[in-house]
Tab-separated table of C-alpha atoms in Angstrom:
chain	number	residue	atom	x	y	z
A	20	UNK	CA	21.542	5.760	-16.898
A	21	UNK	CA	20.149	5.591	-13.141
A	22	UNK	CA	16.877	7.632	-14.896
A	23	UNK	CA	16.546	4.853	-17.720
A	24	UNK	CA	17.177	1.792	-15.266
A	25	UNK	CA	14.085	3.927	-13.133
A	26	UNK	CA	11.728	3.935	-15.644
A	27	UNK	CA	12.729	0.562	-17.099
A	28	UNK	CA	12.038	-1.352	-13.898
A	29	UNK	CA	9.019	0.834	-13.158
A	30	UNK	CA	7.634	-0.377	-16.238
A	31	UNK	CA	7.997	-3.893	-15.308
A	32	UNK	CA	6.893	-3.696	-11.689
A	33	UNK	CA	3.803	-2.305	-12.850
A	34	UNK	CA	2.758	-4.760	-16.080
A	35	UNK	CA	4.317	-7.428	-13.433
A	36	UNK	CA	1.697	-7.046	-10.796
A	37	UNK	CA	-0.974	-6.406	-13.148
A	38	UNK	CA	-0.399	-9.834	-14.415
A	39	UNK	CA	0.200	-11.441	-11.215
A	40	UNK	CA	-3.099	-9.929	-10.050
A	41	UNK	CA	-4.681	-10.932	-13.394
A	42	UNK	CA	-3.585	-14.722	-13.293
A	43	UNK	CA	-3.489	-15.388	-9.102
A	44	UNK	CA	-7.297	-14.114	-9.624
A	45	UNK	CA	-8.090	-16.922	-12.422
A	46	UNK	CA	-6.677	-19.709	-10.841
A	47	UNK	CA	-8.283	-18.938	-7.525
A	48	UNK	CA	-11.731	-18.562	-9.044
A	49	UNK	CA	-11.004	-22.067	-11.019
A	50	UNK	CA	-10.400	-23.017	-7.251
A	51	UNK	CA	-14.017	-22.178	-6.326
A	52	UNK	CA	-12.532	-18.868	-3.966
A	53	UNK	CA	-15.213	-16.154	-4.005
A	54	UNK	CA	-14.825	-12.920	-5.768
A	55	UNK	CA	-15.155	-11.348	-2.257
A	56	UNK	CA	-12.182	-13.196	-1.438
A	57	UNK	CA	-10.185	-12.950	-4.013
A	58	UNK	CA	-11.068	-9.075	-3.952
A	59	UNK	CA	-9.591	-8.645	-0.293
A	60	UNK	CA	-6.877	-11.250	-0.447
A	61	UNK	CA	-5.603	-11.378	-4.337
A	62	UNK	CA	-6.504	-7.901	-5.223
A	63	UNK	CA	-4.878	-6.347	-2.328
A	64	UNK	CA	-1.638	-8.297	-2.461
A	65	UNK	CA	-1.810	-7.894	-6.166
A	66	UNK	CA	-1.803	-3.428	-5.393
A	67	UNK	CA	0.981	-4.232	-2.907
A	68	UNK	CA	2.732	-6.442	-5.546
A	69	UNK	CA	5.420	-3.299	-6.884
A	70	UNK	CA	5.813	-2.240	-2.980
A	71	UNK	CA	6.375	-5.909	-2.108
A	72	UNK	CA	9.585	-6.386	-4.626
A	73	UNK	CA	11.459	-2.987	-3.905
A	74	UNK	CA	11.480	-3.646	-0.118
A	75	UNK	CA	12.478	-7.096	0.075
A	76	UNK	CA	14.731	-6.241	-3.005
A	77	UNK	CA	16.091	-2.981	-1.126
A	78	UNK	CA	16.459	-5.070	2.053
A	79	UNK	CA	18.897	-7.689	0.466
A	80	UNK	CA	20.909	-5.047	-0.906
A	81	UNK	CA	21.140	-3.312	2.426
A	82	UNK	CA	18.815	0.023	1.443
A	83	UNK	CA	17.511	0.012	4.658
A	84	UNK	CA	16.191	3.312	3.805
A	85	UNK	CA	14.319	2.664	0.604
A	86	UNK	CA	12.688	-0.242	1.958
A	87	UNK	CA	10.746	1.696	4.554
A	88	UNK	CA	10.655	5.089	3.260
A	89	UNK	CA	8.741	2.806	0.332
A	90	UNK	CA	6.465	1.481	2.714
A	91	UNK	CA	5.703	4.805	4.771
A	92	UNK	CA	5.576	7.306	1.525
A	93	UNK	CA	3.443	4.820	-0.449
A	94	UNK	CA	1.051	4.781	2.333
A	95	UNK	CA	0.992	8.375	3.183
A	96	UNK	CA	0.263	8.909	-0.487
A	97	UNK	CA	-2.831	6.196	-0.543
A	98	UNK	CA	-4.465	8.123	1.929
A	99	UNK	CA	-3.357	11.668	1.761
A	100	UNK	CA	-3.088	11.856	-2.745
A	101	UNK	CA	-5.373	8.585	-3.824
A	102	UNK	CA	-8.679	9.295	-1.410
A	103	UNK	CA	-7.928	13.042	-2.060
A	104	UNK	CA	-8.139	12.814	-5.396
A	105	UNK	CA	-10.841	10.416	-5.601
A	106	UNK	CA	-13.126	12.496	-3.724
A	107	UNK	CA	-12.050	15.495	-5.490
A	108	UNK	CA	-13.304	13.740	-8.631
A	109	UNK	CA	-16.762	12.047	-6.831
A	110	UNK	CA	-17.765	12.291	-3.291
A	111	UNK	CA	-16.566	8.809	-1.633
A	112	UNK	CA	-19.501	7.126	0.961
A	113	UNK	CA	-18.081	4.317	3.505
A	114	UNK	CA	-20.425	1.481	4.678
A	115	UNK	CA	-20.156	1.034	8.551
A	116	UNK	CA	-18.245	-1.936	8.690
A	117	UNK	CA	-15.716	-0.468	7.294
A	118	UNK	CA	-15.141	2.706	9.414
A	119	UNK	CA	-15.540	0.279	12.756
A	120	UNK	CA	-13.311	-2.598	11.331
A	121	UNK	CA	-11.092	-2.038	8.423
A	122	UNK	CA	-10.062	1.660	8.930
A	123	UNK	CA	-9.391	1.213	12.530
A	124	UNK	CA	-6.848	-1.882	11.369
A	125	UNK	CA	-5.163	0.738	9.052
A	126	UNK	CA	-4.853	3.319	12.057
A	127	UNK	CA	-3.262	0.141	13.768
A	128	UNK	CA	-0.832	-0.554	11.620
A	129	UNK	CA	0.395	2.760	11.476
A	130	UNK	CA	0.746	2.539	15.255
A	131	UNK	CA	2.493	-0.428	15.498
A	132	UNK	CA	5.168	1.610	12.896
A	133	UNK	CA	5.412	4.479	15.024
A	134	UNK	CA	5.822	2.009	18.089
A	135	UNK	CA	8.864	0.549	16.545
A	136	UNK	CA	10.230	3.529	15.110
A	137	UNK	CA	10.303	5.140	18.694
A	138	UNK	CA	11.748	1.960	20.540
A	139	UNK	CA	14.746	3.786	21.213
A	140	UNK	CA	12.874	6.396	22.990
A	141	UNK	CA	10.650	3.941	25.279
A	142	UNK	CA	13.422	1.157	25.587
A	143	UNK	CA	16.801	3.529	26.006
A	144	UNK	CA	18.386	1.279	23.346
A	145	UNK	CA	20.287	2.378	20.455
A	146	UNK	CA	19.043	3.652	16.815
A	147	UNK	CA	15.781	1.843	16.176
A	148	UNK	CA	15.291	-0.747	13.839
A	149	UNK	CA	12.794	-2.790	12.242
A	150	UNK	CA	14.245	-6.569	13.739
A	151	UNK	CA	13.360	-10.180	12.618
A	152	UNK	CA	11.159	-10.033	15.643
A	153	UNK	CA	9.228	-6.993	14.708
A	154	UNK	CA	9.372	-8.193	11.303
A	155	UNK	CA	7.824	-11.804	12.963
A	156	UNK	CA	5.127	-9.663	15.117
A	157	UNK	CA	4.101	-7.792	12.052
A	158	UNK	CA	3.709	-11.195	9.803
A	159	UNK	CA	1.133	-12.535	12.420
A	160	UNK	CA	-0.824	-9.287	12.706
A	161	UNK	CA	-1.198	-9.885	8.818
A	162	UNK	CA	-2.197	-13.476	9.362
A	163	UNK	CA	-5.025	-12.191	12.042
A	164	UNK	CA	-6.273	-10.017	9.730
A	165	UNK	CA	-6.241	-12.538	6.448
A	166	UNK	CA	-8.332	-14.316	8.897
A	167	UNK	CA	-10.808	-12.071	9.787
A	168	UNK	CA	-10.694	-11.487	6.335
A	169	UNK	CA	-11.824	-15.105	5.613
A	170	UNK	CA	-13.966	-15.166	8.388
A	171	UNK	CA	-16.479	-12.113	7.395
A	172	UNK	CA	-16.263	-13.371	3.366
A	173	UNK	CA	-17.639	-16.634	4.882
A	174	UNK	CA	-20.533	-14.914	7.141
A	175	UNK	CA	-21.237	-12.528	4.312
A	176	UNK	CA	-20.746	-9.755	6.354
A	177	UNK	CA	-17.043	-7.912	4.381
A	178	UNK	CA	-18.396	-5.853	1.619
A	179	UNK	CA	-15.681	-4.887	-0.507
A	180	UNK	CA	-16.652	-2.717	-4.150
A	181	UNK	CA	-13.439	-3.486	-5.341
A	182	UNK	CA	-13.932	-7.166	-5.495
A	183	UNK	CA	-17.050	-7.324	-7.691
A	184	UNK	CA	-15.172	-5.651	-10.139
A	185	UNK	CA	-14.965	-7.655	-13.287
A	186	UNK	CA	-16.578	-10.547	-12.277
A	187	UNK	CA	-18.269	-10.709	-15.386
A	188	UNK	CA	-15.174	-11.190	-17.383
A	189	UNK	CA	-14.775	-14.169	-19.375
A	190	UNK	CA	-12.046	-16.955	-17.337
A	191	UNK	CA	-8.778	-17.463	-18.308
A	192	UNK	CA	-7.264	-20.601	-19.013
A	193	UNK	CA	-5.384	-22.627	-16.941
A	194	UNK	CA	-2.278	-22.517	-18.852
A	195	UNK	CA	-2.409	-19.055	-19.552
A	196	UNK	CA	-2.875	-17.845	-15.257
A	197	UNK	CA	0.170	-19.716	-14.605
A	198	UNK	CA	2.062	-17.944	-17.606
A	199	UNK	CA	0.551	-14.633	-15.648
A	200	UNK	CA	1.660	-15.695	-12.707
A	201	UNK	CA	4.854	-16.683	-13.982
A	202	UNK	CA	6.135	-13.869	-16.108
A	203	UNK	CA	4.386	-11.292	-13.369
A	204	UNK	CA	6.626	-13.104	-11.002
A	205	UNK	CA	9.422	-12.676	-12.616
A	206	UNK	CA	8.758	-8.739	-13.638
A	207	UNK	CA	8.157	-7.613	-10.440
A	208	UNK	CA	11.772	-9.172	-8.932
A	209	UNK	CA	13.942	-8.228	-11.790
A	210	UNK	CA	11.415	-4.578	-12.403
A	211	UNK	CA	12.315	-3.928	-8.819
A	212	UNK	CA	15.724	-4.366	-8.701
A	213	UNK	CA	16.681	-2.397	-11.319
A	214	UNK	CA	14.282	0.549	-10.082
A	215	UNK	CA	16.024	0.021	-6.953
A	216	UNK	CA	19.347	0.414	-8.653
A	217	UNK	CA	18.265	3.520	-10.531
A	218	UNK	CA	16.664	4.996	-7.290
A	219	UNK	CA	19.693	4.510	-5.245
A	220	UNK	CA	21.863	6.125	-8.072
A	221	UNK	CA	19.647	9.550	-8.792
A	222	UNK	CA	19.673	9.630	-4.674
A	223	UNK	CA	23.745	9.437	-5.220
A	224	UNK	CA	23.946	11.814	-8.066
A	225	UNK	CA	21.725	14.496	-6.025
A	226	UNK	CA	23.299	13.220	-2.582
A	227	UNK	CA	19.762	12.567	-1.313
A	228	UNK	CA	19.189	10.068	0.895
A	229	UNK	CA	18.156	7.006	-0.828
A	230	UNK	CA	15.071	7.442	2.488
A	231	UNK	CA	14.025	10.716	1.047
A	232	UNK	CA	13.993	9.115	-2.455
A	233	UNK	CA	11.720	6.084	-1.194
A	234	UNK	CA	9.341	8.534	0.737
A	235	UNK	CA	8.806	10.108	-2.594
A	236	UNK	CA	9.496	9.127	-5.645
A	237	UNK	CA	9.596	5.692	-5.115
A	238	UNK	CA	6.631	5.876	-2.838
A	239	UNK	CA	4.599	7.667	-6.171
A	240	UNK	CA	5.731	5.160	-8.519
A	241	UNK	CA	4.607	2.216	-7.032
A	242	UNK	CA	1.002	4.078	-6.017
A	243	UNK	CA	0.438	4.829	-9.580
A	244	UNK	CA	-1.755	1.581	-10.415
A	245	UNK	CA	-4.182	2.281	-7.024
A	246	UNK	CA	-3.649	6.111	-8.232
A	247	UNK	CA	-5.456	4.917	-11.854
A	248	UNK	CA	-7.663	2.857	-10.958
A	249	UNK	CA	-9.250	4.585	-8.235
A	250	UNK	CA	-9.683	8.181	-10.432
A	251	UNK	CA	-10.764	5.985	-13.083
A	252	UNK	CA	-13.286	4.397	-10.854
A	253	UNK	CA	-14.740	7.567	-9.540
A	254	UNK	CA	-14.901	9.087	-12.801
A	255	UNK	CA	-17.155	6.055	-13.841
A	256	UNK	CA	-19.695	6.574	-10.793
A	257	UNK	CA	-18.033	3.986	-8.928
A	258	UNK	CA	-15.491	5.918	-6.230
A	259	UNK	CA	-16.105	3.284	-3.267
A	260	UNK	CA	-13.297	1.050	-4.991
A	261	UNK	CA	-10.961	3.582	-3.969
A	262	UNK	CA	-11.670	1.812	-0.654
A	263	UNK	CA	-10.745	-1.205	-1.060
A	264	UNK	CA	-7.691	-0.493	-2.878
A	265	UNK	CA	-6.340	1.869	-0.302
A	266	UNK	CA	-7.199	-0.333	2.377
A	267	UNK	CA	-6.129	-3.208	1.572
A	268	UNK	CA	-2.569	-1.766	0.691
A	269	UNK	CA	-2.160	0.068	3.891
A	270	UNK	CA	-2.533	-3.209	5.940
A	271	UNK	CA	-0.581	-5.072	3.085
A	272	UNK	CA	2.189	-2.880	2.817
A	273	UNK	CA	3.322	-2.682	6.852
A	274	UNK	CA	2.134	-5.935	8.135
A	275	UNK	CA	3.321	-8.024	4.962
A	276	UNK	CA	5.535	-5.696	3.132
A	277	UNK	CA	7.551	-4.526	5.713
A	278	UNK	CA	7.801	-7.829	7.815
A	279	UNK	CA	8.771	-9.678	4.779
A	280	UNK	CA	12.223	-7.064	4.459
A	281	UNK	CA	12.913	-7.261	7.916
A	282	UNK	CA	12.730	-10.837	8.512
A	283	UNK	CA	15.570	-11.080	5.547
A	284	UNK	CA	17.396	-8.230	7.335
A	285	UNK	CA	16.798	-5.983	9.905
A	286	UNK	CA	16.033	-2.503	8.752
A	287	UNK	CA	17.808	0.275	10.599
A	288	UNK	CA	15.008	3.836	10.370
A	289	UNK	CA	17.992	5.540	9.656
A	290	UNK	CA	16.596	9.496	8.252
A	291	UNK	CA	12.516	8.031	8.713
A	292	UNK	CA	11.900	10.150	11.393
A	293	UNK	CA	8.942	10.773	13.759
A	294	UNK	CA	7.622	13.692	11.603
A	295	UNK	CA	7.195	10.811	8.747
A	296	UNK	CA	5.641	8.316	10.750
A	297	UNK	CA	3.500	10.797	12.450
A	298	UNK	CA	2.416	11.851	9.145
A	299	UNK	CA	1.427	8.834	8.123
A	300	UNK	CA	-0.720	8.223	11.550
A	301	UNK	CA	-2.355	11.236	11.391
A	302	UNK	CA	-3.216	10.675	7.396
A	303	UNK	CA	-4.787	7.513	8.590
A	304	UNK	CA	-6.923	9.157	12.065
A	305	UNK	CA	-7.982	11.912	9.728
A	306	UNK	CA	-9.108	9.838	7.241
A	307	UNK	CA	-10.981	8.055	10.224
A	308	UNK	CA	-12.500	11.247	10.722
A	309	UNK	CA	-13.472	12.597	7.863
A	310	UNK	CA	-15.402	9.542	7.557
A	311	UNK	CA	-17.630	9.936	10.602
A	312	UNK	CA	-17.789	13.754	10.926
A	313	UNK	CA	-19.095	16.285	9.171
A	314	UNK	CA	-20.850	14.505	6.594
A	315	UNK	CA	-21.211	11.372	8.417
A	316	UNK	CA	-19.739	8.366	6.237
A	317	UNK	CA	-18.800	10.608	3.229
A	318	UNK	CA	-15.220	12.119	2.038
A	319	UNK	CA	-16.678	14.763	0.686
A	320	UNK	CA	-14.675	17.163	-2.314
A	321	UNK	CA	-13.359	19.434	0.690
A	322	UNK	CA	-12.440	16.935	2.865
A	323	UNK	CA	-10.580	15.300	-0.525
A	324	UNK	CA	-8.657	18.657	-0.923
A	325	UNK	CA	-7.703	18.760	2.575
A	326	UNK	CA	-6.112	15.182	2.106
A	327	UNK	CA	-4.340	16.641	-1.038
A	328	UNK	CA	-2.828	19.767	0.620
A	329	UNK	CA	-1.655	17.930	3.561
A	330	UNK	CA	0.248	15.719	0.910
A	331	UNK	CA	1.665	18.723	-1.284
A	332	UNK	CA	2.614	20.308	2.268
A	333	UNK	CA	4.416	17.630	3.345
A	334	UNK	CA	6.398	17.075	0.113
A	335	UNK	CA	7.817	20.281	0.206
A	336	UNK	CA	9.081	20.007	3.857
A	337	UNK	CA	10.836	17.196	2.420
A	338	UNK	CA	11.780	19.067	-0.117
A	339	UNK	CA	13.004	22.039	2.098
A	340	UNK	CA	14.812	19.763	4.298
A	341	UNK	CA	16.948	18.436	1.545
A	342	UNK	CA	17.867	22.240	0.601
């Protein structure tokens, strides 16, 4: 049963934030908002949608550990699995702006993770934990960056592929958005509370931690619709909106996702350990890096297979661990 209620609420997380993208998108074009906008604000919350409900879900139920094993695997496989695989499938170029401003802020939220996950280290307290403070701190570093995000759509200076994307699409009706927005709504908080329930039981019928479960398979599942979209992007000539949608997750996912959960309750890191949140940092850095070096401002197919192997490596120390 914990398989069925999985796939179940998958299924509805994902059709939910498709139509919550799909409708929040109409209405704030009827609004006059800019596609550029809506691509970095509506877009990315709309990929960080599935993320969004299993976290906040997992932290009212007190699955401290699915909450940010979500958060850390799903961005760990954005970088590491969705880039990867992108520019296995089509060399990915990055515009300038991007490697000085919007990777960087990636890199930085990463950070700020490992930061709090080591505050027991650098403050000789107890077992860290996400707190309503951190969770506070994180919720204005998302509100400095919605602003900057505002702030280069209105000087014309952000440049994000993923936001021209189907601009030429016909507008929906009024009525209909707010049915999207309604009925996506309403998927993604029911979807992810019974995928939470079904991912908490499999992690009880293996005796896996329900932290090992969120780092993977939970961190997968709620990937897959940046996973699609980017490959079929980059099979269409068009690999640059893998960009955006990684991006824009990564920052969404710790700085909204994350400080959402803990300001409901704090999240003890429990089995997330430094070798997780390291791994995510250094995904991010050599993503950085592959950017500038080598073939300057290109993830090239190598460089993409690199990303992949670290992923499938690090899987199966998680795996191994667990045995």
């Amino acid at each position: 049963m914990p398989v069925i209620w999985l796939i179940i609420g998958l299924i509805l997380i994902l059709v939910g934030a498709n139509m919550l993208t799909d409708g929040a998108s109409a209405v704030a074009k009827r609004w006059g908002v800019s596609d550029l906008v809506v691509g970095l604000t509506v877009v990315a919350f709309g990929t960080s949608a599935p993320e969004l409900a299993i976290s906040v879900v997992s932290a009212i139920n007190g699955n401290a550990g699915l909450a940010i094993g979500n958060v850390v695997g799903s961005n760990i496989f954005n970088v590491l699995v969705i880039i990867g695989v992108t520019a296995l499938c089509s060399p990915i170029r990055i515009d300038r702006s991007i490697m000085t401003t919007d990777i960087p802020m990636v890199i930085l939220s990463a950070l700020a993770l490992l930061a709090i996950g080591n505050s027991s280290l650098l403050d000789g307290t107890a077992a860290p934990v996400v707190g309503r403070v951190d969770g506070i701190l994180l919720l204005l570093f998302f509100a400095i960056f919605l602003r900057r995000t505002f702030a280069s759509a209105k000087d014309g200076t952000a440049d994000d592929p993923a936001a021209t994307d189907g601009a030429s699409k016909k507008p929906m009706p009024l009525w209909k958005s707010l049915v999207w927005i309604a009925g996506g709504l309403a998927g993604l908080v029911y979807g992810g509370d019974r995928f939470v329930a079904g991912a908490s039981g499999i992690a009880s019928g293996l005796g896996v931690s329900d932290a090992v479960i969120g780092l993977t398979i939970v961190a997968a599942g709620t990937s897959l619709p940046e996973l699609a979209t980017s490959v079929t992007a980059a099979l269409k000539g068009k690999p640059g909106i893998a960009l955006g949608n990684v991006i824009g997750s990564n920052i969404f996912n710790i700085f909204l996702v994350l400080g959402c959960s803990a300001v409901i309750r704090p999240l003890p890191f429990g089995s997330i350990g430094n070798l997780d949140l390291l791994t995510l940092t250094g995904a991010c850095v050599l993503f950085w890096l592959f950017g500038w070096f080598f073939k300057k401002r290109t993830i090239t197919r190598v460089e993409g297979g690199v990303l992949a192997a670290c992923y499938v490596a690090y899987v199966a120390w998680l795996v191994a661990a667990q045995i």
